[in-house]
Amino acid sequence: TTDEILKELQSILNAEQLGSLRILLQRADLAKFAKSKPIDTENKESMVLAKQFVNSTKKIKRNA
């Protein structure tokens, strides 16, 4: 579940990353289980949050 995922990642992610992931997962839950239809601004914000989350958590490739 979303809560279980967030609990497992608490020790790895910072507060901002956890907050973004929480919003994304909760919106996904609503769309999947409650058949919610997010408004355009929520969709756009979700894409921004997702991109920021990926960029803030990806490893930087270093040249050897």
GROMACS .gro file of N, CA, C and O in nm:
model
  256
    1THR      N    1   0.084  -0.119   0.000
    1THR     CA    2   0.000   0.000   0.000
    1THR      C    3   0.088   0.125   0.000
    1THR      O    4   0.208   0.118   0.027
    2THR      N    5   0.025   0.236  -0.026
    2THR     CA    6   0.098   0.363  -0.026
    2THR      C    7   0.164   0.387   0.108
    2THR      O    8   0.281   0.425   0.114
    3ASP      N    9   0.091   0.366   0.217
    3ASP     CA   10   0.149   0.389   0.350
    3ASP      C   11   0.269   0.299   0.377
    3ASP      O   12   0.367   0.342   0.435
    4GLU      N   13   0.262   0.174   0.334
    4GLU     CA   14   0.373   0.082   0.354
    4GLU      C   15   0.495   0.125   0.273
    4GLU      O   16   0.609   0.118   0.322
    5ILE      N   17   0.473   0.168   0.151
    5ILE     CA   18   0.583   0.215   0.067
    5ILE      C   19   0.651   0.336   0.131
    5ILE      O   20   0.774   0.342   0.142
    6LEU      N   21   0.571   0.432   0.174
    6LEU     CA   22   0.627   0.553   0.234
    6LEU      C   23   0.701   0.522   0.363
    6LEU      O   24   0.807   0.580   0.390
    7LYS      N   25   0.648   0.431   0.443
    7LYS     CA   26   0.714   0.393   0.568
    7LYS      C   27   0.851   0.331   0.540
    7LYS      O   28   0.949   0.361   0.608
    8GLU      N   29   0.859   0.245   0.439
    8GLU     CA   30   0.985   0.181   0.404
    8GLU      C   31   1.088   0.281   0.352
    8GLU      O   32   1.208   0.263   0.371
    9LEU      N   33   1.043   0.385   0.286
    9LEU     CA   34   1.135   0.483   0.226
    9LEU      C   35   1.170   0.599   0.317
    9LEU      O   36   1.252   0.683   0.282
   10GLN      N   37   1.110   0.605   0.436
   10GLN     CA   38   1.134   0.716   0.529
   10GLN      C   39   1.281   0.736   0.562
   10GLN      O   40   1.327   0.849   0.574
   11SER      N   41   1.354   0.628   0.575
   11SER     CA   42   1.495   0.639   0.615
   11SER      C   43   1.586   0.672   0.497
   11SER      O   44   1.703   0.705   0.516
   12ILE      N   45   1.532   0.665   0.376
   12ILE     CA   46   1.614   0.687   0.256
   12ILE      C   47   1.590   0.825   0.194
   12ILE      O   48   1.683   0.889   0.146
   13LEU      N   49   1.465   0.870   0.196
   13LEU     CA   50   1.428   0.995   0.129
   13LEU      C   51   1.419   1.110   0.228
   13LEU      O   52   1.391   1.091   0.346
   14ASN      N   53   1.438   1.231   0.177
   14ASN     CA   54   1.420   1.348   0.263
   14ASN      C   55   1.272   1.387   0.265
   14ASN      O   56   1.189   1.329   0.193
   15ALA      N   57   1.237   1.484   0.347
   15ALA     CA   58   1.097   1.522   0.368
   15ALA      C   59   1.031   1.570   0.239
   15ALA      O   60   0.915   1.536   0.212
   16GLU      N   61   1.102   1.646   0.158
   16GLU     CA   62   1.046   1.696   0.033
   16GLU      C   63   1.017   1.581  -0.064
   16GLU      O   64   0.911   1.577  -0.127
   17GLN      N   65   1.110   1.488  -0.075
   17GLN     CA   66   1.091   1.373  -0.163
   17GLN      C   67   0.974   1.287  -0.116
   17GLN      O   68   0.892   1.244  -0.196
   18LEU      N   69   0.966   1.264   0.015
   18LEU     CA   70   0.854   1.186   0.069
   18LEU      C   71   0.721   1.255   0.043
   18LEU      O   72   0.622   1.191   0.009
   19GLY      N   73   0.718   1.387   0.059
   19GLY     CA   74   0.595   1.462   0.034
   19GLY      C   75   0.550   1.452  -0.110
   19GLY      O   76   0.432   1.431  -0.137
   20SER      N   77   0.644   1.465  -0.201
   20SER     CA   78   0.610   1.454  -0.344
   20SER      C   79   0.561   1.314  -0.377
   20SER      O   80   0.460   1.298  -0.446
   21LEU      N   81   0.630   1.214  -0.325
   21LEU     CA   82   0.589   1.077  -0.352
   21LEU      C   83   0.453   1.046  -0.291
   21LEU      O   84   0.371   0.979  -0.353
   22ARG      N   85   0.427   1.100  -0.173
   22ARG     CA   86   0.297   1.080  -0.108
   22ARG      C   87   0.184   1.135  -0.196
   22ARG      O   88   0.083   1.068  -0.219
   23ILE      N   89   0.201   1.256  -0.246
   23ILE     CA   90   0.100   1.317  -0.332
   23ILE      C   91   0.077   1.232  -0.457
   23ILE      O   92  -0.036   1.203  -0.494
   24LEU      N   93   0.186   1.191  -0.521
   24LEU     CA   94   0.175   1.112  -0.644
   24LEU      C   95   0.104   0.979  -0.619
   24LEU      O   96   0.014   0.940  -0.695
   25LEU      N   97   0.143   0.909  -0.514
   25LEU     CA   98   0.082   0.779  -0.485
   25LEU      C   99  -0.064   0.792  -0.443
   25LEU      O  100  -0.148   0.709  -0.482
   26GLN      N  101  -0.096   0.894  -0.367
   26GLN     CA  102  -0.236   0.913  -0.325
   26GLN      C  103  -0.324   0.946  -0.445
   26GLN      O  104  -0.436   0.897  -0.455
   27ARG      N  105  -0.274   1.028  -0.535
   27ARG     CA  106  -0.351   1.059  -0.656
   27ARG      C  107  -0.370   0.934  -0.741
   27ARG      O  108  -0.477   0.912  -0.798
   28ALA      N  109  -0.266   0.853  -0.751
   28ALA     CA  110  -0.277   0.728  -0.827
   28ALA      C  111  -0.378   0.634  -0.763
   28ALA      O  112  -0.458   0.570  -0.832
   29ASP      N  113  -0.377   0.627  -0.630
   29ASP     CA  114  -0.474   0.544  -0.559
   29ASP      C  115  -0.616   0.589  -0.588
   29ASP      O  116  -0.705   0.507  -0.613
   30LEU      N  117  -0.638   0.720  -0.583
   30LEU     CA  118  -0.772   0.773  -0.610
   30LEU      C  119  -0.818   0.741  -0.752
   30LEU      O  120  -0.933   0.703  -0.774
   31ALA      N  121  -0.727   0.755  -0.846
   31ALA     CA  122  -0.763   0.727  -0.985
   31ALA      C  123  -0.792   0.579  -1.006
   31ALA      O  124  -0.886   0.543  -1.078
   32LYS      N  125  -0.715   0.495  -0.941
   32LYS     CA  126  -0.731   0.351  -0.962
   32LYS      C  127  -0.848   0.293  -0.884
   32LYS      O  128  -0.931   0.220  -0.939
   33PHE      N  129  -0.855   0.322  -0.756
   33PHE     CA  130  -0.951   0.256  -0.670
   33PHE      C  131  -1.084   0.330  -0.656
   33PHE      O  132  -1.188   0.268  -0.638
   34ALA      N  133  -1.080   0.462  -0.662
   34ALA     CA  134  -1.202   0.540  -0.646
   34ALA      C  135  -1.254   0.592  -0.780
   34ALA      O  136  -1.352   0.665  -0.785
   35LYS      N  137  -1.183   0.556  -0.887
   35LYS     CA  138  -1.220   0.599  -1.023
   35LYS      C  139  -1.230   0.751  -1.032
   35LYS      O  140  -1.311   0.806  -1.105
   36SER      N  141  -1.145   0.817  -0.955
   36SER     CA  142  -1.141   0.963  -0.955
   36SER      C  143  -1.083   1.013  -1.087
   36SER      O  144  -0.995   0.950  -1.146
   37LYS      N  145  -1.130   1.125  -1.132
   37LYS     CA  146  -1.080   1.189  -1.254
   37LYS      C  147  -1.012   1.320  -1.214
   37LYS      O  148  -1.078   1.420  -1.188
   38PRO      N  149  -0.879   1.320  -1.206
   38PRO     CA  150  -0.809   1.442  -1.166
   38PRO      C  151  -0.827   1.553  -1.269
   38PRO      O  152  -0.841   1.526  -1.388
   39ILE      N  153  -0.826   1.675  -1.220
   39ILE     CA  154  -0.838   1.790  -1.310
   39ILE      C  155  -0.704   1.815  -1.378
   39ILE      O  156  -0.600   1.764  -1.335
   40ASP      N  157  -0.706   1.893  -1.484
   40ASP     CA  158  -0.585   1.919  -1.563
   40ASP      C  159  -0.469   1.973  -1.480
   40ASP      O  160  -0.355   1.931  -1.498
   41THR      N  161  -0.499   2.065  -1.389
   41THR     CA  162  -0.390   2.123  -1.308
   41THR      C  163  -0.326   2.018  -1.218
   41THR      O  164  -0.206   2.021  -1.196
   42GLU      N  165  -0.405   1.923  -1.168
   42GLU     CA  166  -0.349   1.815  -1.087
   42GLU      C  167  -0.260   1.724  -1.171
   42GLU      O  168  -0.155   1.680  -1.126
   43ASN      N  169  -0.304   1.695  -1.292
   43ASN     CA  170  -0.223   1.613  -1.382
   43ASN      C  171  -0.090   1.680  -1.414
   43ASN      O  172   0.015   1.616  -1.411
   44LYS      N  173  -0.095   1.810  -1.444
   44LYS     CA  174   0.027   1.883  -1.475
   44LYS      C  175   0.120   1.889  -1.353
   44LYS      O  176   0.241   1.869  -1.364
   45GLU      N  177   0.062   1.915  -1.235
   45GLU     CA  178   0.141   1.919  -1.113
   45GLU      C  179   0.203   1.782  -1.084
   45GLU      O  180   0.319   1.772  -1.043
   46SER      N  181   0.128   1.677  -1.108
   46SER     CA  182   0.179   1.542  -1.085
   46SER      C  183   0.298   1.512  -1.175
   46SER      O  184   0.396   1.449  -1.131
   47MET      N  185   0.293   1.555  -1.298
   47MET     CA  186   0.405   1.535  -1.390
   47MET      C  187   0.528   1.611  -1.342
   47MET      O  188   0.640   1.559  -1.345
   48VAL      N  189   0.509   1.733  -1.297
   48VAL     CA  190   0.621   1.812  -1.245
   48VAL      C  191   0.680   1.744  -1.121
   48VAL      O  192   0.802   1.729  -1.110
   49LEU      N  193   0.593   1.701  -1.029
   49LEU     CA  194   0.640   1.634  -0.908
   49LEU      C  195   0.715   1.505  -0.942
   49LEU      O  196   0.818   1.475  -0.881
   50ALA      N  197   0.663   1.429  -1.036
   50ALA     CA  198   0.727   1.304  -1.074
   50ALA      C  199   0.866   1.329  -1.133
   50ALA      O  200   0.962   1.260  -1.098
   51LYS      N  201   0.877   1.428  -1.220
   51LYS     CA  202   1.007   1.459  -1.280
   51LYS      C  203   1.106   1.508  -1.174
   51LYS      O  204   1.222   1.469  -1.174
   52GLN      N  205   1.058   1.593  -1.083
   52GLN     CA  206   1.144   1.642  -0.976
   52GLN      C  207   1.189   1.527  -0.886
   52GLN      O  208   1.306   1.521  -0.845
   53PHE      N  209   1.097   1.436  -0.856
   53PHE     CA  210   1.130   1.322  -0.771
   53PHE      C  211   1.237   1.235  -0.837
   53PHE      O  212   1.336   1.199  -0.773
   54VAL      N  213   1.219   1.204  -0.962
   54VAL     CA  214   1.317   1.121  -1.034
   54VAL      C  215   1.453   1.190  -1.038
   54VAL      O  216   1.556   1.129  -1.008
   55ASN      N  217   1.453   1.318  -1.072
   55ASN     CA  218   1.579   1.391  -1.081
   55ASN      C  219   1.649   1.403  -0.946
   55ASN      O  220   1.772   1.402  -0.938
   56SER      N  221   1.572   1.413  -0.838
   56SER     CA  222   1.634   1.428  -0.706
   56SER      C  223   1.679   1.295  -0.646
   56SER      O  224   1.755   1.294  -0.549
   57THR      N  225   1.637   1.184  -0.704
   57THR     CA  226   1.673   1.054  -0.647
   57THR      C  227   1.763   0.971  -0.738
   57THR      O  228   1.812   0.867  -0.695
   58LYS      N  229   1.786   1.015  -0.861
   58LYS     CA  230   1.870   0.934  -0.950
   58LYS      C  231   2.017   0.953  -0.915
   58LYS      O  232   2.058   1.058  -0.867
   59LYS      N  233   2.092   0.849  -0.939
   59LYS     CA  234   2.235   0.855  -0.915
   59LYS      C  235   2.302   0.931  -1.027
   59LYS      O  236   2.264   0.918  -1.143
   60ILE      N  237   2.403   1.005  -0.992
   60ILE     CA  238   2.478   1.081  -1.091
   60ILE      C  239   2.584   0.990  -1.150
   60ILE      O  240   2.660   0.926  -1.078
   61LYS      N  241   2.588   0.984  -1.281
   61LYS     CA  242   2.685   0.901  -1.351
   61LYS      C  243   2.818   0.974  -1.351
   61LYS      O  244   2.827   1.090  -1.393
   62ARG      N  245   2.921   0.906  -1.303
   62ARG     CA  246   3.054   0.967  -1.296
   62ARG      C  247   3.146   0.897  -1.394
   62ARG      O  248   3.141   0.777  -1.412
   63ASN      N  249   3.232   0.976  -1.457
   63ASN     CA  250   3.333   0.920  -1.547
   63ASN      C  251   3.444   0.857  -1.466
   63ASN      O  252   3.489   0.912  -1.367
   64ALA      N  253   3.492   0.744  -1.513
   64ALA     CA  254   3.599   0.671  -1.440
   64ALA      C  255   3.735   0.727  -1.468
   64ALA      O  256   3.769   0.792  -1.554
   0.00000   0.00000   0.00000
